[in-house]
Short mmCIF file of C-alpha atoms in Angstrom, two decimals:
data_model
loop_
_atom_site.label_atom_id
_atom_site.label_comp_id
_atom_site.label_asym_id
_atom_site.label_seq_id
_atom_site.Cartn_x
_atom_site.Cartn_y
_atom_site.Cartn_z
CA UNK A 46 61.14 21.43 29.81
CA UNK A 47 57.68 19.80 29.17
CA UNK A 48 57.72 17.11 26.19
CA UNK A 49 55.94 17.93 22.93
CA UNK A 50 52.93 16.78 21.34
CA UNK A 51 54.00 15.82 17.49
CA UNK A 52 50.38 15.65 17.45
CA UNK A 53 49.34 18.29 17.90
CA UNK A 54 52.00 20.51 16.08
CA UNK A 55 50.60 18.59 13.16
CA UNK A 56 47.10 19.32 13.66
CA UNK A 57 47.93 23.18 13.97
CA UNK A 58 50.58 22.79 11.15
CA UNK A 59 48.12 21.26 9.05
CA UNK A 60 45.00 23.79 10.51
CA UNK A 61 46.80 26.61 9.29
CA UNK A 62 48.15 25.13 5.39
CA UNK A 63 44.78 24.31 5.37
CA UNK A 64 43.73 28.25 5.84
CA UNK A 65 46.82 29.22 3.56
CA UNK A 66 45.84 27.34 1.09
CA UNK A 67 42.17 29.12 1.23
CA UNK A 68 42.33 32.09 2.09
CA UNK A 69 43.40 34.18 -0.90
CA UNK A 70 44.63 37.74 -0.36
CA UNK A 71 47.32 35.14 1.46
CA UNK A 72 47.90 33.15 -0.89
CA UNK A 73 48.08 36.47 -3.98
CA UNK A 74 50.27 37.90 -1.57
CA UNK A 75 52.62 34.98 -1.65
CA UNK A 76 52.37 34.49 -5.25
CA UNK A 77 52.86 38.42 -5.99
CA UNK A 78 56.49 38.29 -3.73
CA UNK A 79 58.10 36.53 -5.92
CA UNK A 80 57.18 37.82 -9.56
CA UNK A 81 58.54 41.82 -7.71
CA UNK A 82 61.53 39.42 -6.75
CA UNK A 83 62.47 37.41 -10.18
CA UNK A 84 60.99 38.96 -12.96
CA UNK A 85 63.92 42.09 -12.77
CA UNK A 86 66.73 39.63 -12.19
CA UNK A 87 65.36 37.55 -15.00
CA UNK A 88 65.36 40.51 -17.33
CA UNK A 89 69.23 41.81 -16.90
CA UNK A 90 69.75 38.33 -17.43
CA UNK A 91 67.62 37.02 -20.20
CA UNK A 92 68.56 40.56 -22.26
CA UNK A 93 72.99 40.26 -20.91
CA UNK A 94 74.32 39.58 -24.56
CA UNK A 95 77.37 37.35 -24.10
CA UNK A 96 80.50 39.85 -24.40
CA UNK A 97 78.01 41.09 -21.58
CA UNK A 98 78.46 38.35 -19.35
CA UNK A 99 81.96 39.57 -17.79
CA UNK A 100 80.00 41.91 -16.24
CA UNK A 101 78.03 39.76 -13.79
CA UNK A 102 81.44 37.84 -12.39
CA UNK A 103 81.34 40.60 -9.79
CA UNK A 104 77.62 40.41 -9.32
CA UNK A 105 75.58 37.80 -7.36
CA UNK A 106 72.43 37.78 -8.96
CA UNK A 107 71.06 35.05 -7.73
CA UNK A 108 71.34 36.67 -4.76
CA UNK A 109 68.58 38.09 -5.07
CA UNK A 110 66.46 35.70 -5.21
CA UNK A 111 66.82 35.55 -0.99
CA UNK A 112 64.51 38.09 -0.85
CA UNK A 113 61.56 35.80 -0.86
CA UNK A 114 62.51 33.43 2.06
CA UNK A 115 62.48 36.87 3.66
CA UNK A 116 59.43 38.67 2.97
CA UNK A 117 57.07 35.54 1.85
CA UNK A 118 56.98 34.26 5.63
CA UNK A 119 56.40 37.12 7.34
CA UNK A 120 53.09 37.91 5.74
CA UNK A 121 51.55 34.49 6.44
CA UNK A 122 53.17 34.66 9.88
CA UNK A 123 52.14 38.58 10.45
CA UNK A 124 49.13 36.09 9.80
CA UNK A 125 48.32 33.51 12.11
CA UNK A 126 48.20 34.95 15.42
CA UNK A 127 46.23 37.70 15.28
CA UNK A 128 43.97 36.24 12.30
CA UNK A 129 43.37 33.94 14.08
CA UNK A 130 42.43 37.01 17.26
CA UNK A 131 40.19 39.11 14.69
CA UNK A 132 37.98 35.96 12.91
CA UNK A 133 37.64 34.06 17.16
CA UNK A 134 39.33 31.53 16.29
CA UNK A 135 42.07 31.64 19.15
CA UNK A 136 39.67 31.28 21.96
CA UNK A 137 38.65 27.90 21.48
CA UNK A 138 41.96 26.63 20.11
CA UNK A 139 43.72 27.37 24.01
CA UNK A 140 40.98 26.06 25.65
CA UNK A 141 42.45 22.69 24.21
CA UNK A 142 45.63 21.00 25.74
CA UNK A 143 47.52 22.79 23.22
CA UNK A 144 50.76 24.05 24.89
CA UNK A 145 52.12 27.35 23.56
CA UNK A 146 55.34 25.89 22.21
CA UNK A 147 52.94 23.78 20.12
CA UNK A 148 51.24 26.19 19.30
CA UNK A 149 53.98 28.49 18.22
CA UNK A 150 56.40 25.35 16.32
CA UNK A 151 52.57 24.59 14.09
CA UNK A 152 51.95 27.82 13.02
CA UNK A 153 56.12 28.12 12.87
CA UNK A 154 56.16 25.40 11.27
CA UNK A 155 53.17 26.22 8.51
CA UNK A 156 54.67 29.30 7.11
CA UNK A 157 57.97 27.84 7.00
CA UNK A 158 57.02 24.68 4.90
CA UNK A 159 55.24 26.42 1.53
CA UNK A 160 57.11 29.66 1.73
CA UNK A 161 60.95 27.50 1.36
CA UNK A 162 59.02 25.76 -1.16
CA UNK A 163 57.63 28.58 -2.77
CA UNK A 164 61.48 29.52 -2.78
CA UNK A 165 63.32 26.60 -4.18
CA UNK A 166 60.26 26.38 -7.35
CA UNK A 167 60.87 30.63 -7.91
CA UNK A 168 64.68 29.27 -7.37
CA UNK A 169 64.12 26.84 -9.54
CA UNK A 170 62.31 27.98 -13.14
CA UNK A 171 65.22 30.99 -12.53
CA UNK A 172 67.67 28.17 -13.29
CA UNK A 173 65.46 26.85 -15.63
CA UNK A 174 65.10 29.89 -17.62
CA UNK A 175 68.04 31.62 -17.30
CA UNK A 176 69.46 27.86 -18.57
CA UNK A 177 67.38 27.51 -22.24
CA UNK A 178 67.32 31.20 -22.31
CA UNK A 179 69.80 32.83 -21.33
CA UNK A 180 72.58 33.58 -23.65
CA UNK A 181 75.67 30.91 -23.77
CA UNK A 182 78.22 32.79 -21.88
CA UNK A 183 75.34 34.03 -19.03
CA UNK A 184 74.20 30.92 -17.40
CA UNK A 185 77.70 30.01 -16.22
CA UNK A 186 78.62 33.11 -15.09
CA UNK A 187 74.89 33.65 -13.59
CA UNK A 188 74.96 30.52 -11.68
CA UNK A 189 78.07 30.00 -9.29
CA UNK A 190 78.25 26.73 -6.87
CA UNK A 191 78.55 28.87 -3.79
CA UNK A 192 75.32 31.01 -4.58
CA UNK A 193 73.88 27.86 -5.17
CA UNK A 194 74.59 26.76 -2.29
CA UNK A 195 73.80 29.71 -0.40
CA UNK A 196 70.81 29.73 -1.58
CA UNK A 197 69.77 26.44 -0.92
CA UNK A 198 71.18 27.16 3.22
CA UNK A 199 70.13 31.00 3.63
CA UNK A 200 66.73 30.44 2.29
CA UNK A 201 65.21 28.21 5.02
CA UNK A 202 67.51 30.25 7.29
CA UNK A 203 66.11 33.51 6.38
CA UNK A 204 62.60 32.61 6.71
CA UNK A 205 63.28 30.96 9.63
CA UNK A 206 64.11 34.89 10.97
CA UNK A 207 61.15 36.85 9.11
CA UNK A 208 58.85 34.18 10.86
CA UNK A 209 60.05 34.43 14.31
CA UNK A 210 60.08 38.23 14.09
CA UNK A 211 56.66 38.47 12.77
CA UNK A 212 55.10 36.33 14.68
CA UNK A 213 56.89 37.94 17.24
CA UNK A 214 54.18 41.16 15.94
CA UNK A 215 51.02 39.49 14.90
CA UNK A 216 50.95 38.08 19.30
CA UNK A 217 51.20 42.13 19.78
CA UNK A 218 49.33 43.75 17.08
CA UNK A 219 45.75 43.88 16.95
CA UNK A 220 44.28 44.01 12.94
CA UNK A 221 46.30 41.65 10.24
CA UNK A 222 47.18 44.95 7.79
CA UNK A 223 48.92 45.85 10.35
CA UNK A 224 50.55 43.08 11.81
CA UNK A 225 52.14 42.53 7.61
CA UNK A 226 53.18 45.48 7.44
CA UNK A 227 55.02 45.58 10.45
CA UNK A 228 56.62 42.78 9.56
CA UNK A 229 57.57 43.31 5.68
CA UNK A 230 59.22 46.38 7.15
CA UNK A 231 60.74 44.12 10.05
CA UNK A 232 62.09 42.20 7.40
CA UNK A 233 63.61 44.78 5.26
CA UNK A 234 66.87 44.52 6.88
CA UNK A 235 67.58 41.08 6.10
CA UNK A 236 66.87 42.02 1.87
CA UNK A 237 69.34 44.89 3.16
CA UNK A 238 71.81 42.90 3.35
CA UNK A 239 71.42 40.16 0.51
CA UNK A 240 71.54 43.01 -1.98
CA UNK A 241 74.66 44.26 -0.43
CA UNK A 242 76.74 41.05 -0.88
CA UNK A 243 74.98 40.36 -3.94
CA UNK A 244 75.97 44.08 -4.96
CA UNK A 245 79.46 42.67 -3.92
CA UNK A 246 79.19 45.65 -1.29
CA UNK A 247 79.37 42.44 1.52
CA UNK A 248 82.00 40.05 -0.24
CA UNK A 249 80.58 36.97 -1.14
CA UNK A 250 82.97 34.50 0.10
CA UNK A 251 83.19 31.95 3.08
CA UNK A 252 83.50 33.22 6.31
CA UNK A 253 80.37 35.67 5.94
CA UNK A 254 79.07 32.79 5.09
CA UNK A 255 79.31 31.07 7.71
CA UNK A 256 79.25 34.58 9.92
CA UNK A 257 75.53 34.90 7.98
CA UNK A 258 74.39 31.55 9.32
CA UNK A 259 75.79 31.64 12.78
CA UNK A 260 74.02 34.94 12.85
CA UNK A 261 70.94 33.47 11.43
CA UNK A 262 71.00 30.89 13.68
CA UNK A 263 71.17 32.50 16.79
CA UNK A 264 68.58 35.26 16.00
CA UNK A 265 65.91 31.54 15.04
CA UNK A 266 66.57 30.41 18.54
CA UNK A 267 66.83 34.34 19.84
CA UNK A 268 62.72 34.62 18.47
CA UNK A 269 62.17 31.01 19.90
CA UNK A 270 61.99 31.80 22.77
CA UNK A 271 60.87 35.82 22.42
CA UNK A 272 58.29 34.83 21.23
CA UNK A 273 56.94 32.43 24.07
CA UNK A 274 57.71 34.85 26.34
CA UNK A 275 55.88 37.27 23.87
CA UNK A 276 53.27 35.32 24.02
CA UNK A 277 50.30 35.83 26.09
CA UNK A 278 46.85 33.75 26.24
CA UNK A 279 44.78 36.97 28.79
CA UNK A 280 46.02 38.76 26.39
CA UNK A 281 45.93 37.61 23.44
CA UNK A 282 42.13 36.79 25.25
CA UNK A 283 40.55 39.77 26.50
CA UNK A 284 43.31 42.51 24.97
CA UNK A 285 43.99 43.97 28.21
CA UNK A 286 47.30 43.22 30.72
CA UNK B 159 34.17 21.92 40.63
CA UNK B 160 34.83 24.53 43.06
CA UNK B 161 35.37 28.24 43.90
CA UNK B 162 36.69 29.90 47.33
CA UNK B 163 37.19 33.92 47.47
CA UNK B 164 38.01 33.81 43.15
CA UNK B 165 38.95 37.24 42.04
CA UNK B 166 39.90 38.72 38.69
CA UNK B 167 41.26 42.77 38.08
CA UNK B 168 42.26 44.36 35.56
CA UNK B 169 44.90 46.39 36.12
CA UNK B 170 41.69 48.93 38.46
CA UNK B 171 39.19 47.19 36.54
CA UNK B 172 37.97 44.57 38.94
CA UNK B 173 35.78 41.89 36.63
CA UNK B 174 34.37 39.58 39.50
CA UNK B 175 35.13 39.41 43.01
CA UNK B 176 35.11 37.17 45.99
CA UNK B 177 33.29 34.35 44.36
CA UNK B 178 32.96 31.49 46.55
CA UNK B 179 30.86 28.26 45.40
CA UNK B 180 30.46 24.84 44.54
CA UNK B 181 29.29 22.45 42.08
CA UNK B 182 28.39 19.11 41.99
CA UNK B 183 29.46 16.21 38.85
CA UNK B 184 26.49 16.26 36.57
CA UNK B 185 25.37 19.56 38.38
CA UNK B 186 23.56 21.53 35.24
CA UNK B 187 24.99 24.94 37.18
CA UNK B 188 23.13 28.07 36.23
CA UNK B 189 25.32 31.30 36.08
CA UNK B 190 23.31 34.95 35.52
CA UNK B 191 24.30 37.97 35.17
CA UNK B 192 24.01 40.79 33.04
CA UNK B 193 26.02 42.13 30.79
CA UNK B 194 29.88 42.94 32.12
CA UNK B 195 28.44 41.02 35.04
CA UNK B 196 31.74 39.00 35.09
CA UNK B 197 29.97 35.95 34.11
CA UNK B 198 32.96 35.44 31.00
CA UNK B 199 35.84 36.12 32.87
CA UNK B 200 34.77 33.56 34.89
CA UNK B 201 34.17 30.92 32.78
CA UNK B 202 37.70 32.49 30.98
CA UNK B 203 39.69 31.71 34.95
CA UNK B 204 37.32 28.52 35.34
CA UNK B 205 39.18 28.07 31.71
CA UNK B 206 42.47 28.53 32.32
CA UNK B 207 42.45 30.90 29.73
CA UNK B 208 43.26 33.38 32.20
CA UNK B 209 44.63 33.38 35.77
CA UNK B 210 42.90 35.04 38.50
CA UNK B 211 43.98 37.61 40.73
CA UNK B 212 43.48 36.34 43.59
CA UNK B 213 41.31 33.22 45.99
CA UNK B 214 41.00 29.42 44.43
CA UNK B 215 39.33 27.26 42.87
CA UNK B 216 39.35 23.18 41.50
CA UNK B 217 38.19 22.12 38.25
CA UNK B 218 37.49 19.24 37.08
CA UNK B 219 38.17 18.16 40.60
CA UNK B 220 42.41 19.29 39.77
CA UNK B 221 43.81 22.80 41.20
CA UNK B 222 43.13 25.78 39.08
CA UNK B 223 47.18 26.66 38.72
CA UNK B 224 49.55 27.50 36.11
CA UNK B 225 51.37 24.11 35.80
CA UNK B 226 47.68 22.01 35.89
CA UNK B 227 46.92 24.08 32.88
CA UNK B 228 47.09 21.33 30.26
CA UNK B 229 46.07 18.81 32.38
CA UNK B 230 42.53 21.29 33.38
CA UNK B 231 42.44 21.56 29.78
CA UNK B 232 41.79 17.97 29.01
CA UNK B 233 38.77 17.15 31.21
CA UNK B 234 36.79 20.76 30.31
CA UNK B 235 35.31 21.41 26.92
CA UNK B 236 34.51 25.03 26.37
CA UNK B 237 32.28 27.18 24.35
CA UNK B 238 32.66 30.70 23.94
CA UNK B 239 29.46 32.75 23.32
CA UNK B 240 31.30 32.93 19.18
CA UNK B 241 31.05 29.80 17.51
CA UNK B 242 34.99 30.84 16.66
CA UNK B 243 34.68 27.76 14.05
CA UNK B 244 37.25 28.03 10.78
CA UNK B 245 35.21 29.48 8.37
CA UNK B 246 36.90 28.60 5.29
CA UNK B 247 37.28 24.96 6.69
CA UNK B 248 34.52 22.12 6.65
CA UNK B 249 32.54 21.17 9.17
CA UNK B 250 34.56 17.80 9.99
CA UNK B 251 37.92 20.09 9.31
CA UNK B 252 36.87 22.08 11.97
CA UNK B 253 36.45 18.58 14.79
CA UNK B 254 39.35 17.26 12.54
CA UNK B 255 41.82 19.49 14.32
CA UNK B 256 40.05 19.83 17.67
CA UNK B 257 39.58 16.13 18.00
CA UNK B 258 43.66 15.82 17.15
CA UNK B 259 43.98 18.80 20.11
CA UNK B 260 42.41 16.54 22.40
CA UNK B 261 44.14 13.56 21.46
CA UNK B 262 41.70 11.58 20.77
CA UNK B 263 42.40 8.16 20.22
CA UNK B 264 40.67 6.79 16.82
CA UNK B 265 38.86 10.62 15.99
CA UNK B 266 37.32 9.65 12.64
CA UNK B 267 34.78 7.70 15.13
CA UNK B 268 34.58 10.59 17.81
CA UNK B 269 33.52 12.91 14.71
CA UNK B 270 30.91 10.66 13.68
CA UNK B 271 29.17 10.90 16.95
CA UNK B 272 29.45 14.47 17.91
CA UNK B 273 28.26 15.33 14.53
CA UNK B 274 25.78 12.83 15.07
CA UNK B 275 24.75 14.71 18.52
CA UNK B 276 24.11 17.14 17.15
CA UNK B 277 22.34 16.26 14.13
CA UNK B 278 24.83 17.45 12.20
CA UNK B 279 25.97 14.49 9.65
CA UNK B 280 24.42 15.66 6.81
CA UNK B 281 26.23 18.62 6.67
CA UNK B 282 29.71 17.15 7.78
CA UNK B 283 31.36 17.79 4.00
CA UNK B 284 29.52 21.39 4.45
CA UNK B 285 32.69 24.89 4.86
CA UNK B 286 31.54 26.79 8.47
CA UNK B 287 30.93 30.02 6.33
CA UNK B 288 27.41 29.23 4.37
CA UNK B 289 25.95 27.56 7.21
CA UNK B 290 23.28 29.59 9.45
CA UNK B 291 24.11 30.83 12.78
CA UNK B 292 22.25 28.36 14.91
CA UNK B 293 23.89 25.41 12.88
CA UNK B 294 27.25 27.34 13.61
CA UNK B 295 26.10 27.06 17.11
CA UNK B 296 25.38 23.46 16.89
CA UNK B 297 28.96 22.77 15.35
CA UNK B 298 31.04 24.74 18.40
CA UNK B 299 29.01 22.28 20.90
CA UNK B 300 30.20 19.19 18.76
CA UNK B 301 33.60 20.53 18.82
CA UNK B 302 33.28 20.78 22.99
CA UNK B 303 32.07 17.39 23.26
CA UNK B 304 34.71 15.98 21.72
CA UNK B 305 36.84 15.10 24.10
CA UNK B 306 33.79 13.20 26.32
CA UNK B 307 35.15 16.79 28.39
CA UNK B 308 34.08 16.43 33.15
CA UNK B 309 33.01 19.71 33.15
CA UNK B 310 31.79 21.67 29.86
CA UNK B 311 31.48 25.18 30.21
CA UNK B 312 28.73 26.97 27.91
CA UNK B 313 28.64 30.70 27.99
CA UNK B 314 25.60 32.09 26.18
CA UNK B 315 25.07 28.92 24.21
CA UNK B 316 22.27 30.30 22.64
CA UNK B 317 22.66 33.56 22.26
CA UNK B 318 21.36 34.81 18.68
CA UNK B 319 19.67 31.50 18.16
CA UNK B 320 15.55 31.55 17.26
CA UNK B 321 13.35 29.79 19.32
CA UNK B 322 13.61 26.24 17.42
CA UNK B 323 17.28 26.60 17.56
CA UNK B 324 17.53 27.31 20.61
CA UNK B 325 15.29 24.48 21.80
CA UNK B 326 17.25 21.88 20.36
CA UNK B 327 20.04 23.08 22.12
CA UNK B 328 18.55 22.38 25.28
CA UNK B 329 17.60 19.37 24.55
CA UNK B 330 21.03 18.56 23.92
CA UNK B 331 21.94 19.96 27.54
CA UNK B 332 19.07 17.87 28.81
CA UNK B 333 21.31 14.91 26.86
CA UNK B 334 23.99 15.80 28.94
CA UNK B 335 22.46 15.98 32.32
CA UNK B 336 21.97 12.93 31.59
CA UNK B 337 24.44 11.41 30.39
CA UNK B 338 26.62 12.88 33.73
CA UNK B 339 28.22 15.69 32.26
CA UNK B 340 29.30 18.93 34.92
CA UNK B 341 27.69 22.15 33.58
CA UNK B 342 28.65 25.27 33.58
CA UNK B 343 26.01 27.29 31.35
CA UNK B 344 25.69 31.12 31.55
CA UNK B 345 23.01 32.33 29.81
CA UNK B 346 20.86 35.21 29.58
CA UNK B 347 18.36 33.88 29.04
CA UNK B 348 16.05 33.14 32.38
CA UNK B 349 13.26 30.63 31.53
CA UNK B 350 16.57 28.90 29.99
CA UNK B 351 18.39 28.99 33.01
CA UNK B 352 14.77 27.94 35.02
CA UNK B 353 14.06 25.67 33.01
CA UNK B 354 17.80 23.24 32.75
CA UNK B 355 19.64 24.68 35.98
CA UNK B 356 19.17 22.64 39.45
CA UNK B 357 21.15 25.60 40.77
CA UNK B 358 21.69 28.98 39.85
CA UNK B 359 23.75 31.75 41.18
CA UNK B 360 23.50 35.83 40.87
CA UNK B 361 26.88 37.61 40.12
CA UNK B 362 26.63 40.97 39.37
CA UNK B 363 30.88 41.72 40.25
CA UNK B 364 30.36 39.33 43.54
CA UNK B 365 27.95 37.14 43.28
CA UNK B 366 24.36 38.18 45.08
CA UNK B 367 22.65 35.03 45.08
CA UNK B 368 22.91 30.85 44.99
CA UNK B 369 20.88 28.11 45.14
CA UNK B 370 17.69 26.38 43.26
CA UNK B 371 15.55 28.78 41.47
CA UNK B 372 12.69 27.52 44.24
CA UNK B 373 14.38 28.63 47.00
CA UNK B 374 15.48 31.93 45.02
CA UNK B 375 12.15 32.56 44.97
CA UNK B 376 11.63 31.65 48.77
CA UNK B 377 13.96 33.71 49.65
CA UNK B 378 13.03 36.51 48.45
CA UNK B 379 9.28 36.94 48.40
CA UNK B 380 6.50 35.45 50.22
CA UNK B 381 4.53 32.52 48.85
CA UNK B 382 0.79 34.22 47.21
CA UNK B 383 -2.61 32.78 46.71
CA UNK B 384 -4.30 34.28 44.36
CA UNK B 385 -7.18 34.37 44.43
CA UNK B 386 -10.41 34.43 41.71
CA UNK B 387 -14.35 34.92 42.76
CA UNK B 388 -17.59 35.58 41.11
CA UNK B 389 -18.46 38.73 42.33
CA UNK B 390 -16.14 40.83 45.19
CA UNK B 391 -16.64 39.89 48.72
CA UNK B 392 -18.65 42.86 50.33
CA UNK B 393 -15.94 42.02 53.75
CA UNK B 394 -13.24 40.61 52.33
CA UNK B 395 -10.83 41.46 55.94
CA UNK B 396 -13.27 39.95 57.64
CA UNK B 397 -12.86 36.37 55.01
CA UNK B 398 -9.46 36.41 54.81
CA UNK B 399 -8.09 37.97 58.18
CA UNK B 400 -7.64 35.26 61.14
CA UNK B 401 -7.67 32.57 58.42
CA UNK B 402 -4.25 29.87 59.30
CA UNK B 403 -1.49 30.28 56.75
CA UNK B 404 -2.77 33.51 55.51
CA UNK B 405 -0.41 36.42 57.25
CA UNK B 406 -2.07 39.21 54.54
CA UNK B 407 -4.22 39.91 51.44
CA UNK B 408 -4.60 42.37 49.20
CA UNK B 409 -7.52 43.19 46.49
CA UNK B 410 -5.69 42.43 42.33
CA UNK B 411 -8.19 43.92 40.14
CA UNK B 412 -12.66 43.38 40.47
CA UNK B 413 -12.65 39.72 41.90
CA UNK B 414 -8.82 39.59 42.08
CA UNK B 415 -7.54 38.48 45.94
CA UNK B 416 -3.43 38.67 46.84
CA UNK B 417 -3.28 36.04 49.44
CA UNK B 418 0.06 36.16 51.67
CA UNK B 419 0.82 32.76 52.95
CA UNK B 420 2.92 31.21 54.72
CA UNK B 421 2.14 27.88 54.32
CA UNK B 422 0.23 26.88 50.63
CA UNK B 423 -1.40 23.62 52.27
CA UNK B 424 -2.98 25.07 54.93
CA UNK B 425 -3.93 27.83 54.15
CA UNK B 426 -5.78 27.58 50.47
CA UNK B 427 -7.54 24.59 51.75
CA UNK B 428 -9.22 27.48 54.93
CA UNK B 429 -9.44 30.03 51.68
CA UNK B 430 -11.53 27.60 49.77
CA UNK B 431 -13.30 27.47 53.11
CA UNK B 432 -14.23 30.57 54.46
CA UNK B 433 -14.82 31.41 50.66
CA UNK B 434 -18.03 29.16 49.80
CA UNK B 435 -19.01 29.70 53.92
CA UNK B 436 -20.11 33.74 53.15
CA UNK B 437 -21.66 32.42 49.62
CA UNK B 438 -18.96 33.17 47.09
CA UNK B 439 -18.44 31.98 43.87
CA UNK B 440 -14.90 30.49 43.40
CA UNK B 441 -13.43 30.62 39.66
CA UNK B 442 -10.06 30.01 40.63
CA UNK B 443 -7.52 29.68 43.88
CA UNK B 444 -3.76 28.86 42.55
CA UNK B 445 -0.22 29.71 43.58
CA UNK B 446 0.86 33.21 42.45
CA UNK B 447 4.80 31.74 41.28
CA UNK B 448 6.82 34.09 40.61
CA UNK B 449 9.59 33.23 37.73
CA UNK B 450 13.14 33.59 37.93
CA UNK B 451 13.30 36.56 35.98
CA UNK B 452 11.05 38.17 38.40
CA UNK B 453 14.34 36.17 41.84
CA UNK B 454 16.70 37.85 38.65
CA UNK B 455 15.35 41.97 38.58
CA UNK B 456 14.08 42.38 42.62
CA UNK B 457 17.89 41.06 43.13
CA UNK B 458 19.38 43.93 40.08
CA UNK B 459 17.11 46.29 41.28
CA UNK B 460 18.41 46.27 45.03
CA UNK B 461 21.00 47.06 44.45
CA UNK B 462 20.45 49.74 41.98
CA UNK B 463 18.60 51.85 44.46
CA UNK B 464 21.61 50.07 46.79
CA UNK B 465 24.06 52.78 45.09
#
């Protein structure tokens, strides 16, 4: 396999990050999804009395927050290729020596880094709110070490899978909005699994976590290969073939 | 750079077919043709963006093969018809990104030089979205100069520009020619091709003609002398028939005559002598020059008639 150029990956990463930061529709989307995903659990937890905290023992409230890394990167990654195509910037980039995998890796990292950062930040904010404002016995019932570890491990794994799925859609789509909507739909199965685990329909155990992590690692690997195989310069430039 | 029987098909549609040409180092080569003739697709094929369906080519001395794509792209630059700038980024941010993609050593210095070359140093930190179309075109040209390309593909570089902005682009192309950069220029502007190009090719899916603008004119049109006298000649046939180098004549308004000639240097003095001998007052005598536009229109018209 040809060696990838870190410098070119970094150039794509920096450029995309800057583009995302200055694109208002993307920043608004990146802000709204975490609010939607944190507000409901926050209200539930903060309105619970100490006596009702035992009900939380059978739930994993923190895991709801994994919806953020499942959905936020999908929004950004879905934009990354079709967005460039629509604004006519893809062709000049493809005339440079950048290799397909360098371009894809740079773009994936540019979607991953802010999404994971947002997910961890919102999670930290949630924990701080629970610690500071929840009834005394609620915080220990909500904040459990295995759930914290799950959050830490599954945030990048879920984000990675969402990114590859969204980029796969982005290489085939002709419109940014359509790509983003399809990417959101593609992320829903992940969200459904998270909700089932959070509600204890799927038992949260070390085995479940190991299987889920292995499955996500595999999906990430397959995702990269699939996006790489689907990325066809000719079709992206001419719209034909 | 060379193309040998190069073709590109999209399914059943032929974009360009059986295109063969060579471009020398440092040459400005014009690629002319109507809309849909296959000019941009040819640029994209030679720029390794799309794969040709058949034929072969060499770009910057490297065979146009999929495995050579990166190496070819290192040595060339393509300026597409649409500037394709990141409008939310500043001029310098756009250029820095591409300098990194080309892995240029001392990118800041190169960006500065490219900006100076297109007279945009004072707009370096403006967002590209705030620039006029002409300025965006200049940024795109600066971007194309970053890697000091051996071959520069310019696809309609002055499309949509006002005459002043177009002239600035022409001056830049002239400057690049002086530096020995090979330029492949597609254009609709025939006066632009005539002014800038050493040779031109006229494409309409297949290559119709290729050569220096003067050669194309000579191939398609007979040389003509335009003669103007104060009063119409009484017997023009007696004056012009049999003159050395003159093949025929026709009236061109009152007191005007167009002489078909095989050799201007022979025919012009002979015509002047004959006119003076008949007592005619000669107002002017000049070689009627067909423009590249005449060549282009004749080729395209002939083709339309032939269909």
